Every structure is written in structure tokens, then in C-alpha cells.
Coordinates of N, CA and C in Angstrom, one line a residue:
A25 N -3.5 19.3 21.9 CA -3.6 17.8 22.2 C -4.6 17.4 21.1
G26 N -5.7 18.2 20.9 CA -6.8 17.6 19.9 C -6.1 17.7 18.3
E27 N -5.3 18.7 18.2 CA -4.7 18.8 16.9 C -3.8 17.6 16.6
E28 N -3.0 17.4 17.8 CA -2.1 16.2 17.6 C -2.9 14.9 17.0
G29 N -3.8 14.7 17.7 CA -4.6 13.4 17.6 C -5.2 13.4 16.1
Q30 N -5.5 14.6 15.6 CA -6.1 14.7 14.2 C -4.8 14.4 13.3
W31 N -3.8 14.8 13.5 CA -2.7 14.7 12.7 C -2.2 13.1 12.6
Q32 N -2.4 12.5 13.8 CA -2.1 11.0 13.8 C -3.0 10.3 13.1
R33 N -4.4 10.6 13.0 CA -5.3 9.9 12.3 C -5.0 10.1 10.9
I34 N -4.6 11.3 10.4 CA -4.2 11.7 8.9 C -3.2 10.8 8.5
Y35 N -2.1 10.7 9.5 CA -0.8 10.2 9.1 C -1.1 8.4 8.8
I36 N -1.9 8.0 9.9 CA -2.5 6.7 9.9 C -3.2 6.3 8.5
K37 N -3.9 7.2 8.3 CA -4.7 6.9 7.1 C -3.9 7.0 5.9
I38 N -2.9 8.0 5.7 CA -1.8 8.2 4.6 C -1.1 6.7 4.6
K39 N -0.8 6.3 5.8 CA 0.2 4.9 5.8 C -0.5 3.9 5.2
G40 N -2.0 3.7 5.7 CA -2.8 2.7 5.3 C -2.9 2.7 3.8
E41 N -3.0 3.9 3.2 CA -3.3 4.0 1.7 C -2.0 3.5 1.0
E42 N -0.7 3.8 1.5 CA 0.5 3.4 1.0 C 0.8 1.9 1.1
G43 N 0.3 1.4 2.2 CA 0.2 0.0 2.5 C -0.4 -0.8 1.4
R44 N -1.7 -0.3 1.1 CA -2.7 -0.9 0.0 C -2.1 -0.7 -1.2
N45 N -1.3 0.3 -1.7 CA -0.7 0.6 -2.8 C 0.5 -0.4 -3.2
S46 N 1.3 -0.5 -2.1 CA 2.3 -1.3 -2.2 C 2.0 -2.9 -2.4
E47 N 0.9 -3.3 -1.7 CA 0.3 -4.4 -1.7 C 0.0 -4.8 -3.3
R48 N -0.7 -4.0 -3.8 CA -1.1 -3.9 -5.2 C 0.0 -4.0 -6.1
E49 N 0.9 -3.2 -6.0 CA 2.2 -3.4 -6.7 C 2.8 -4.6 -6.8
R50 N 3.0 -5.3 -5.5 CA 3.5 -6.4 -5.3 C 2.8 -7.7 -6.0
A51 N 1.4 -7.5 -5.8 CA 0.6 -8.5 -6.6 C 0.8 -8.2 -8.0
R52 N 0.9 -7.1 -8.5 CA 0.8 -7.0 -10.1 C 2.4 -7.4 -10.6
S53 N 3.3 -7.3 -9.7 CA 4.9 -7.7 -10.1 C 4.8 -9.2 -10.0
W54 N 4.1 -9.9 -9.1 CA 4.1 -11.2 -9.0 C 3.2 -11.7 -10.1
L55 N 2.1 -11.3 -10.5 CA 1.4 -11.9 -11.7 C 2.2 -11.7 -12.9
R56 N 3.0 -10.5 -13.2 CA 3.7 -10.4 -14.1 C 4.8 -11.5 -14.3
S57 N 5.5 -11.8 -13.1 CA 6.7 -12.8 -13.3 C 6.0 -14.2 -13.5
E58 N 4.7 -14.3 -13.0 CA 4.1 -15.9 -13.1 C 3.9 -15.8 -14.6
T59 N 3.3 -14.9 -15.2 CA 2.8 -15.0 -16.8 C 4.1 -15.3 -17.5
V60 N 5.3 -14.7 -17.1 CA 6.5 -14.9 -17.9 C 7.1 -16.4 -17.7
T61 N 6.8 -16.7 -16.6 CA 7.2 -18.2 -16.2 C 6.5 -19.2 -17.2
F62 N 4.9 -18.9 -17.2 CA 4.2 -19.8 -17.9 C 4.4 -19.9 -19.4
R63 N 5.1 -18.8 -19.9 CA 5.5 -18.7 -21.3 C 6.7 -19.7 -21.4

């Protein structure tokens, strides 16, 4: 049971990292499209 909880924490941590990365990518692509529009 203890091992299972540990894996859940690791999984949640990995998902959190992926979430932050996708947010960063979304912001970057949004900024790119914004600069293209301003030109």
C-alpha cells in the first residue's frame, strides 16, 4: 500500500510538470501569433 501511494505521488508530480510545460507552450504560441498579427 505504501508503494502504491509513492507511485501516485510521482505520477501526480509528473502530470504537474507536463501541465506547466503545456501552459508554457500555449503561452509561447499565443505570443508568436500575437506578434504576427501586430506586424
